Amino acid sequence: MTDLTKLKISEARDALRKGDVTSVELTEACLSAIDKADALGAFVHKTPEVAVEQAKTADDRIKSGDAPDLCGIPLGIKDLFCTKGVPSQAASAILNGFKPEYESTVTSQLFDAGAVMLGKLNMDEFAMGSSNETSTYGNAINPWRRGNDDTALTPGGSSGGSASAVAADLCLAATGTDTGGSIRQPAAFTGITGIKPTYGRCSRWGIVAFASSLDQAGPMTKDVRDAAIMLEAMCGHDPKDSTSADLAVPNFEAMLTGDIKGKTIGIPREYRMDGMPDEIETLWSEGRRMLEDAGAVIKDISLKHTKYALPAYYVIAPAEASSNLARYDGVRYGHRAKLAQGDGITEMYEKTRAEGFGSEVQRRVMVGTYVLSAGFYDAYYNRARKVRTLIKKDFEDVFAQGVDAILTPATPSSAFELGKEHTDPVEMYLNDVFTVTVNLAGLPGISVPTGLDSQGLPLGLQLIGRPWEEGDLLNTAYALEQAAGFVAKPSQWW
């Protein structure tokens, strides 16, 4: 077989079982592609020895007939997931040299299913960012280009390395995490599929925390079927995580019928905002038409507290971050600053955190500390929590009216230039508001590539589903994917 790295999970699974290819061959093809793609900055810790050993074990398992769907499939792992004996830095200098003695629950489940780890993937520092420009490793680069323009574009953030690696066919799929859109936005920017499951579906144990009530792991894949296959392996109850849901995990792939006749799809009027580019409006209208043609009933809905989502998010997330990041003090692990004679414990804390944290992390920690301080707790943090409850109720009311899924844009534009200063606040506002509401409400959301803009860059649409009904959401996304017929790939320049 040729072009092994271009295989989807479902295709590779079938080829492995037929004996058309081995996991070792598939893994070595990916490792070769990774070595040729350093210009993308996607893989930051390569693990070829681990990968080949896991692939050999997977081949033996496949021959014995004991092979789950992911057995032998080469994956990339976001640097936020702790992987035993392998650097896990959350793209931060403060965790330089940290190699965990334990494995995150999600990666444990993937490896138990026979998946192969090719290495760790770039990301924004502590998952704080939307463009993968805050990483201690340097920028991850989008494999897509605007026509003949060589300008480097963002792959999105914080899971930018994961998105870039999957879009460039360096791995068959990758793990991501989503706190305010960090799976869905980069998926849209790179023409791949990314799903954030319901909060509690995937264990957070062993994933470096940003904002604990918002963080959720999910798969980033080449299509919806692959997302269903990988998500099933990542989900499940974990007693080590108090927020993990003790619910049965269905066979998501078996639910992909493409039949959405009679399903009600909501179109929220609050997501149609001033300053929205015509291309996004057209894409959204086209998505609505495609779902209607597939037999869905389209219904205009209202999510009236949407306009308060961003302010609430940027109070709650930094507040939780300031608490979570207090543990990085140079005492137990990671970076410790060199001290001058006479320096005490306070100076060590100050110097270590000043050297270890990047400017964006420092900014969010300071904002979070401020809104949690005694004089401002009620004015900011408690008020944001109340707004969050109202946003969640908006969704509950809409679902109670019979809406099965909600269709929105995923981003307000295609991928933008790395290093570009955004002077238009509306653009960045729209970029965030399409995704943060889903995290505030704890709902599942998926980004599906559905078209190209006038410069040949991918655009995605987002579907938001009912809590715990990822199977139904994936099936609706599958119908949208089939109707859109998106097959474009970036031209290889790296």
Coordinates of C-alpha atoms in Angstrom, one line a residue:
M1 CA 0.0 0.0 0.0
T2 CA 1.2 3.5 -0.8
D3 CA 0.5 6.8 1.1
L4 CA 0.0 5.0 4.4
T5 CA -0.1 8.2 6.4
K6 CA -3.1 9.4 4.4
L7 CA -5.2 6.5 5.7
K8 CA -8.1 7.3 8.1
I9 CA -8.5 5.2 11.3
S10 CA -11.3 3.2 9.8
E11 CA -9.3 2.4 6.6
A12 CA -6.2 1.5 8.6
R13 CA -8.2 -0.7 11.0
D14 CA -9.6 -2.7 8.1
A15 CA -6.2 -2.9 6.3
L16 CA -4.5 -4.1 9.5
R17 CA -7.1 -6.9 10.0
K18 CA -6.9 -8.0 6.3
G19 CA -3.1 -8.2 6.6
D20 CA -2.6 -5.7 3.8
V21 CA -0.3 -3.7 6.1
T22 CA 1.3 -4.0 9.6
S23 CA 1.2 -1.6 12.4
V24 CA 5.0 -1.4 12.2
E25 CA 4.8 -0.4 8.6
L26 CA 2.1 2.2 9.3
T27 CA 4.1 3.6 12.3
E28 CA 7.3 3.8 10.4
A29 CA 5.6 5.7 7.6
C30 CA 4.3 8.2 10.1
L31 CA 7.7 8.5 11.8
S32 CA 9.3 9.2 8.4
A33 CA 6.7 11.9 7.6
I34 CA 7.2 13.5 11.0
D35 CA 10.9 13.7 10.5
K36 CA 10.3 15.6 7.2
A37 CA 7.9 18.0 8.7
D38 CA 9.9 19.8 11.4
A39 CA 9.0 23.1 9.7
L40 CA 5.4 22.7 11.0
G41 CA 6.5 22.6 14.6
A42 CA 3.7 20.1 15.4
F43 CA 5.7 17.3 17.2
V44 CA 7.8 18.6 20.1
H45 CA 8.8 15.3 21.7
K46 CA 9.2 12.4 19.3
T47 CA 9.0 8.9 20.7
P48 CA 10.1 6.5 17.8
E49 CA 11.3 3.8 20.1
V50 CA 8.1 3.7 22.1
A51 CA 6.1 3.8 18.9
V52 CA 7.8 0.9 17.2
E53 CA 7.6 -1.3 20.3
Q54 CA 3.9 -0.5 20.7
A55 CA 3.4 -1.3 17.0
K56 CA 5.1 -4.7 17.3
T57 CA 2.8 -5.5 20.3
A58 CA -0.2 -4.4 18.3
D59 CA 0.7 -6.6 15.4
D60 CA 0.9 -9.6 17.7
R61 CA -2.4 -8.7 19.2
I62 CA -4.1 -8.4 15.7
K63 CA -2.7 -11.8 14.7
S64 CA -4.2 -13.3 17.8
G65 CA -7.6 -11.9 17.0
D66 CA -7.8 -9.7 20.1
A67 CA -7.8 -6.3 18.5
P68 CA -10.0 -3.4 19.4
D69 CA -10.6 -0.8 16.8
L70 CA -7.6 1.4 17.7
C71 CA -5.2 -1.5 17.8
G72 CA -2.1 -0.6 15.8
I73 CA -3.3 3.0 15.0
P74 CA -0.5 5.6 15.3
L75 CA -1.6 8.7 17.2
G76 CA -0.1 12.0 18.3
I77 CA -0.7 13.1 22.0
K78 CA -1.1 16.7 23.0
D79 CA 1.6 17.8 25.4
L80 CA -1.1 18.5 28.1
F81 CA -1.5 14.7 28.7
C82 CA 0.9 13.1 31.2
T83 CA 2.7 10.2 29.6
K84 CA 4.8 8.0 31.8
G85 CA 8.6 8.6 31.3
V86 CA 8.0 11.0 28.4
P87 CA 8.3 14.8 28.7
S88 CA 4.9 16.3 29.5
Q89 CA 5.4 20.1 29.8
A90 CA 2.1 21.7 28.8
A91 CA 4.3 23.7 26.4
S92 CA 5.6 25.7 29.5
A93 CA 9.2 26.4 30.5
I94 CA 8.1 26.0 34.2
L95 CA 7.7 22.2 33.5
N96 CA 11.0 21.9 31.7
G97 CA 12.4 18.4 32.3
F98 CA 9.2 17.0 33.9
K99 CA 8.7 13.3 33.1
P100 CA 5.7 11.9 34.9
E101 CA 5.8 8.6 36.7
Y102 CA 2.2 7.9 35.8
E103 CA 0.0 7.8 32.7
S104 CA -3.2 9.9 32.2
T105 CA -6.4 8.0 32.2
V106 CA -7.2 8.9 28.6
T107 CA -3.8 7.8 27.2
S108 CA -3.9 4.7 29.4
Q109 CA -7.2 3.8 27.7
L110 CA -5.9 4.5 24.3
F111 CA -2.8 2.4 24.9
D112 CA -4.9 -0.4 26.4
A113 CA -6.8 -0.4 23.1
G114 CA -3.5 -0.9 21.3
A115 CA -3.0 2.6 20.0
V116 CA 0.6 3.7 19.1
M117 CA 2.1 6.9 20.5
L118 CA 4.3 8.7 17.9
G119 CA 5.1 11.6 20.2
K120 CA 3.9 14.7 22.0
L121 CA 2.3 17.6 20.2
N122 CA 2.7 21.4 20.4
M123 CA 0.1 23.6 22.0
D124 CA -0.4 27.0 23.6
E125 CA 1.2 27.2 27.1
F126 CA -1.1 25.6 29.6
A127 CA -3.7 25.6 26.9
M128 CA -4.1 29.4 27.1
G129 CA -4.4 30.8 23.6
S130 CA -6.2 30.6 20.3
S131 CA -3.2 30.6 17.9
N132 CA -0.5 28.3 19.3
E133 CA 1.8 31.3 19.7
T134 CA 2.3 31.1 23.4
S135 CA 4.2 27.8 23.4
T136 CA 7.7 27.5 24.9
Y137 CA 8.6 25.3 21.9
G138 CA 7.7 28.1 19.4
N139 CA 4.8 28.3 17.0
A140 CA 3.0 25.4 15.4
I141 CA 2.3 26.2 11.7
N142 CA -0.9 25.5 9.7
P143 CA -0.1 23.2 6.7
W144 CA -2.6 25.1 4.6
R145 CA -1.5 28.1 2.6
R146 CA -3.5 30.9 0.9
G147 CA -3.0 30.2 -2.8
N148 CA 0.6 30.9 -3.7
D149 CA 1.2 33.0 -0.6
D150 CA 3.9 31.7 1.6
T151 CA 2.7 33.6 4.7
A152 CA 2.7 31.3 7.8
L153 CA -0.9 30.8 9.2
T154 CA -2.0 29.8 12.6
P155 CA -3.4 26.2 13.0
G156 CA -5.5 27.6 15.9
G157 CA -5.2 26.9 19.6
S158 CA -4.6 25.6 22.0
S159 CA -4.6 22.2 20.3
G160 CA -2.7 23.7 17.3
G161 CA 0.0 21.0 17.1
S162 CA -2.7 18.3 17.1
A163 CA -4.6 20.0 14.3
S164 CA -1.5 20.6 12.2
A165 CA -0.3 17.0 12.6
V166 CA -3.6 15.5 11.6
A167 CA -4.2 17.9 8.7
A168 CA -0.6 17.2 7.4
D169 CA -1.1 13.4 7.6
L170 CA 1.8 13.0 10.2
C171 CA -0.5 10.8 12.3
L172 CA -3.9 9.2 11.8
A173 CA -5.5 11.2 14.6
A174 CA -4.5 13.1 17.8
T175 CA -5.8 13.9 21.2
G176 CA -6.8 17.4 22.0
T177 CA -8.4 19.3 24.9
D178 CA -11.1 22.0 24.9
T179 CA -11.6 24.7 27.5
G180 CA -13.2 27.4 25.4
G181 CA -13.0 25.9 21.9
S182 CA -9.4 24.5 21.7
I183 CA -10.5 21.4 19.8
R184 CA -13.2 22.9 17.6
Q185 CA -11.4 26.1 16.5
P186 CA -8.2 24.5 15.3
A187 CA -10.1 21.7 13.7
A188 CA -12.0 24.3 11.6
F189 CA -8.8 26.2 10.8
T190 CA -7.1 23.0 9.4
G191 CA -10.0 21.2 7.7
I192 CA -10.3 18.3 10.1
T193 CA -13.0 17.1 12.5
G194 CA -12.8 17.8 16.3
I195 CA -15.3 16.9 19.0
K196 CA -15.5 18.1 22.6
P197 CA -17.7 15.6 24.5
T198 CA -20.0 16.4 27.4
Y199 CA -18.1 17.6 30.5
G200 CA -17.4 14.4 32.4
R201 CA -17.4 12.0 29.5
C202 CA -13.6 11.8 29.4
S203 CA -11.5 11.6 32.6
R204 CA -9.4 14.7 33.3
W205 CA -7.1 12.7 35.6
G206 CA -3.5 13.1 34.4
I207 CA -4.3 16.0 32.1
V208 CA -2.5 19.2 33.2
A209 CA -5.3 21.5 34.4
F210 CA -6.2 24.9 33.0
A211 CA -9.8 25.6 34.2
S212 CA -11.1 22.5 35.9
S213 CA -14.8 23.1 35.4
L214 CA -14.3 23.7 31.7
D215 CA -11.5 21.4 30.5
Q216 CA -12.5 18.3 28.5
A217 CA -10.4 16.0 26.3
G218 CA -11.5 14.9 22.9
P219 CA -10.3 13.4 19.6
M220 CA -9.1 15.3 16.5
T221 CA -9.5 13.2 13.4
K222 CA -9.7 13.2 9.6
D223 CA -13.5 12.6 9.5
V224 CA -16.6 12.0 11.7
R225 CA -16.3 8.2 11.6
D226 CA -12.8 8.3 13.0
A227 CA -14.0 10.7 15.7
A228 CA -16.6 8.2 16.7
I229 CA -14.1 5.4 16.9
M230 CA -11.5 7.3 18.9
L231 CA -14.0 9.0 21.2
E232 CA -15.4 5.6 22.3
A233 CA -11.9 4.5 23.4
M234 CA -11.3 7.8 25.3
C235 CA -14.5 7.8 27.3
G236 CA -15.5 5.9 30.4
H237 CA -15.9 6.4 34.1
D238 CA -12.8 7.0 36.2
P239 CA -13.0 6.8 40.0
K240 CA -9.8 8.9 40.1
D241 CA -11.7 11.9 38.7
S242 CA -14.6 13.1 40.8
T243 CA -16.2 14.8 37.8
S244 CA -16.1 11.7 35.6
A245 CA -19.6 10.4 34.7
D246 CA -20.5 6.9 35.6
L247 CA -22.4 6.2 32.4
A248 CA -22.2 3.4 29.8
V249 CA -20.3 4.3 26.7
P250 CA -22.2 3.4 23.5
N251 CA -20.8 2.2 20.3
F252 CA -20.6 5.6 18.6
E253 CA -19.6 4.3 15.2
A254 CA -22.6 2.0 15.1
M255 CA -24.9 5.1 15.5
L256 CA -23.6 6.6 12.2
T257 CA -26.5 5.9 9.9
G258 CA -26.7 9.4 8.3
D259 CA -30.4 9.3 8.8
I260 CA -31.6 12.6 10.4
K261 CA -35.1 12.7 9.0
G262 CA -37.4 14.4 11.5
K263 CA -34.5 15.7 13.7
T264 CA -34.9 19.3 14.7
I265 CA -31.9 21.6 14.2
G266 CA -31.9 24.9 16.0
I267 CA -30.4 28.1 14.4
P268 CA -29.6 30.6 17.2
R269 CA -30.3 34.2 16.2
E270 CA -27.8 35.5 18.7
Y271 CA -24.9 34.0 16.7
R272 CA -25.7 36.2 13.7
M273 CA -23.8 39.3 14.7
D274 CA -22.6 42.6 13.3
G275 CA -19.3 42.3 11.5
M276 CA -19.8 38.6 10.5
P277 CA -18.1 38.1 7.1
D278 CA -20.3 37.2 4.2
E279 CA -18.4 33.9 3.6
I280 CA -19.3 32.7 7.1
E281 CA -22.9 33.8 6.7
T282 CA -23.1 31.9 3.3
L283 CA -21.4 28.8 4.8
W284 CA -23.9 28.8 7.7
S285 CA -26.9 29.2 5.3
E286 CA -25.5 26.4 3.1
G287 CA -25.1 24.1 6.2
R288 CA -28.7 24.8 7.1
R289 CA -29.8 23.9 3.6
M290 CA -27.8 20.7 3.6
L291 CA -29.3 19.5 6.8
E292 CA -32.8 20.5 5.6
D293 CA -32.3 18.5 2.4
A294 CA -31.2 15.5 4.5
G295 CA -34.6 15.6 6.2
A296 CA -34.0 17.7 9.3
V297 CA -36.5 20.3 10.5
I298 CA -34.9 23.7 10.8
K299 CA -36.0 25.9 13.7
D300 CA -35.0 29.4 14.6
I301 CA -34.1 29.6 18.3
S302 CA -33.0 32.1 20.9
L303 CA -30.0 31.7 23.3
K304 CA -30.6 35.1 24.9
H305 CA -27.6 35.2 27.3
T306 CA -25.0 34.4 24.6
K307 CA -23.8 38.0 24.7
Y308 CA -22.6 37.6 28.3
A309 CA -20.7 34.4 27.6
L310 CA -17.3 35.9 26.9
P311 CA -17.2 38.2 29.9
A312 CA -18.3 35.2 32.1
Y313 CA -15.7 32.9 30.5
Y314 CA -12.9 35.4 31.0
V315 CA -13.7 35.7 34.7
I316 CA -14.2 32.0 35.4
A317 CA -11.4 30.5 33.4
P318 CA -8.6 32.8 34.7
A319 CA -9.9 32.4 38.3
E320 CA -9.6 28.6 38.0
A321 CA -6.3 28.9 36.3
S322 CA -4.8 31.1 39.1
S323 CA -5.8 28.4 41.6
N324 CA -4.6 25.4 39.5
L325 CA -1.2 27.1 38.6
A326 CA -0.4 27.9 42.2
R327 CA 1.2 24.5 42.5
Y328 CA 4.1 25.5 40.1
D329 CA 6.5 27.0 42.6
G330 CA 9.8 25.4 42.0
V331 CA 9.7 23.2 45.1
R332 CA 8.4 19.8 43.9
Y333 CA 9.1 19.5 40.2
G334 CA 9.8 21.5 37.1
H335 CA 11.9 24.7 36.8
R336 CA 13.5 26.3 39.8
A337 CA 15.1 29.7 39.4
K338 CA 18.7 30.3 40.6
L339 CA 18.7 32.3 43.8
A340 CA 21.0 35.1 44.9
Q341 CA 22.6 35.0 48.3
G342 CA 20.1 36.0 50.9
D343 CA 17.0 35.0 48.8
G344 CA 14.3 33.2 50.7
I345 CA 11.3 31.1 49.8
T346 CA 9.3 34.1 48.6
E347 CA 12.0 35.2 46.3
M348 CA 12.3 31.7 44.9
Y349 CA 8.6 31.6 44.2
E350 CA 8.6 35.0 42.5
K351 CA 11.7 34.3 40.4
T352 CA 10.6 30.8 39.4
R353 CA 7.2 31.8 38.3
A354 CA 8.5 34.9 36.5
E355 CA 11.0 32.8 34.5
G356 CA 8.7 29.8 34.0
F357 CA 5.4 31.3 33.0
G358 CA 5.0 33.1 29.6
S359 CA 3.3 36.5 29.4
E360 CA -0.2 35.2 28.5
V361 CA -0.2 32.8 31.5
Q362 CA 1.1 35.5 33.8
R363 CA -1.7 37.8 32.5
R364 CA -4.5 35.2 33.2
V365 CA -3.1 34.3 36.6
M366 CA -3.1 37.9 37.6
V367 CA -6.7 38.4 36.3
G368 CA -7.8 35.3 38.1
T369 CA -6.2 36.3 41.4
Y370 CA -7.8 39.7 41.1
V371 CA -11.4 38.4 40.5
L372 CA -11.0 35.9 43.4
S373 CA -9.7 38.5 45.9
A374 CA -11.8 39.4 48.9
G375 CA -13.0 42.8 47.6
F376 CA -14.0 41.6 44.2
Y377 CA -15.2 37.9 44.6
D378 CA -18.9 38.8 44.6
A379 CA -18.6 41.5 42.0
Y380 CA -16.9 39.3 39.5
Y381 CA -16.5 35.6 40.2
N382 CA -19.9 35.0 41.8
R383 CA -21.7 37.1 39.2
A384 CA -20.0 35.2 36.4
R385 CA -21.1 31.9 37.9
K386 CA -24.7 33.2 37.9
V387 CA -24.4 34.2 34.3
R388 CA -23.0 30.7 33.5
T389 CA -26.2 29.2 35.1
L390 CA -28.4 31.4 32.9
I391 CA -26.4 30.4 29.7
K392 CA -26.8 26.7 30.7
K393 CA -30.6 27.2 31.2
D394 CA -30.9 28.8 27.7
F395 CA -29.7 25.5 26.2
E396 CA -31.8 23.4 28.5
D397 CA -34.9 25.4 27.5
V398 CA -34.2 25.0 23.8
F399 CA -33.6 21.2 24.1
A400 CA -36.8 20.9 26.2
Q401 CA -38.6 22.5 23.2
G402 CA -37.6 19.5 21.1
V403 CA -34.4 20.7 19.5
D404 CA -32.0 17.8 18.9
A405 CA -28.9 19.8 17.8
I406 CA -27.8 23.4 17.2
L407 CA -26.0 24.6 14.1
T408 CA -23.6 27.5 14.3
P409 CA -20.4 28.7 12.6
A410 CA -17.2 27.3 14.2
T411 CA -15.1 30.4 13.6
P412 CA -15.7 33.9 12.2
S413 CA -13.0 33.5 9.5
S414 CA -10.4 31.1 8.1
A415 CA -6.9 30.8 9.6
F416 CA -5.2 34.1 10.2
E417 CA -1.5 35.0 9.9
L418 CA 0.9 34.1 12.7
G419 CA 2.2 37.2 14.4
K420 CA -0.6 39.4 13.0
E421 CA -1.9 42.0 15.5
H422 CA -5.7 41.8 15.6
T423 CA -7.0 45.4 15.8
D424 CA -10.6 44.4 15.2
P425 CA -12.1 43.3 18.5
V426 CA -15.2 42.1 16.8
E427 CA -13.2 39.5 14.9
M428 CA -11.7 38.0 18.0
Y429 CA -15.0 38.3 19.9
L430 CA -16.8 36.3 17.2
N431 CA -14.0 33.8 17.2
D432 CA -14.5 33.1 20.9
V433 CA -18.3 33.4 21.3
F434 CA -19.1 30.6 18.9
T435 CA -17.3 28.1 21.2
V436 CA -17.1 29.2 24.8
T437 CA -20.9 28.8 25.5
V438 CA -20.5 25.1 24.9
N439 CA -17.9 24.8 27.6
L440 CA -19.8 27.0 30.1
A441 CA -22.9 24.8 29.6
G442 CA -20.9 21.5 29.7
L443 CA -22.4 20.4 26.3
P444 CA -20.9 18.3 23.5
G445 CA -19.9 20.2 20.4
I446 CA -18.3 19.2 17.1
S447 CA -16.6 21.1 14.3
V448 CA -17.0 19.6 10.8
P449 CA -15.1 21.0 7.7
T450 CA -17.7 22.1 5.2
G451 CA -16.1 24.4 2.7
L452 CA -13.2 26.6 1.5
D453 CA -13.0 30.4 1.6
S454 CA -12.1 32.6 -1.4
Q455 CA -8.4 32.1 -0.6
G456 CA -8.7 28.3 -0.6
L457 CA -8.6 27.9 3.2
P458 CA -10.9 25.5 5.1
L459 CA -14.0 26.6 7.0
G460 CA -16.0 24.6 9.5
L461 CA -19.5 24.5 11.0
Q462 CA -20.2 23.6 14.6
L463 CA -23.0 21.4 15.9
I464 CA -24.0 21.5 19.5
G465 CA -25.7 18.5 21.0
R466 CA -27.7 17.5 24.0
P467 CA -25.7 16.4 27.1
W468 CA -24.5 12.8 27.0
E469 CA -25.9 12.3 23.5
E470 CA -22.7 12.3 21.6
G471 CA -23.9 9.4 19.4
D472 CA -26.8 11.4 18.1
L473 CA -24.6 14.5 17.6
L474 CA -22.0 12.5 15.7
N475 CA -24.7 11.1 13.4
T476 CA -26.0 14.6 12.6
A477 CA -22.4 15.6 12.0
Y478 CA -22.0 12.6 9.7
A479 CA -25.0 13.7 7.7
L480 CA -23.6 17.2 7.4
E481 CA -20.2 15.7 6.4
Q482 CA -21.8 13.5 3.7
A483 CA -23.7 16.4 2.3
A484 CA -20.8 18.8 2.3
G485 CA -18.4 16.3 0.6
F486 CA -15.3 18.1 1.9
V487 CA -12.2 16.3 0.6
A488 CA -9.7 19.1 0.2
K489 CA -6.1 18.7 1.5
P490 CA -3.3 21.1 1.9
S491 CA -0.6 21.1 -0.7
Q492 CA 2.7 19.8 0.8
W493 CA 5.2 22.6 1.0
W494 CA 7.1 21.6 4.2

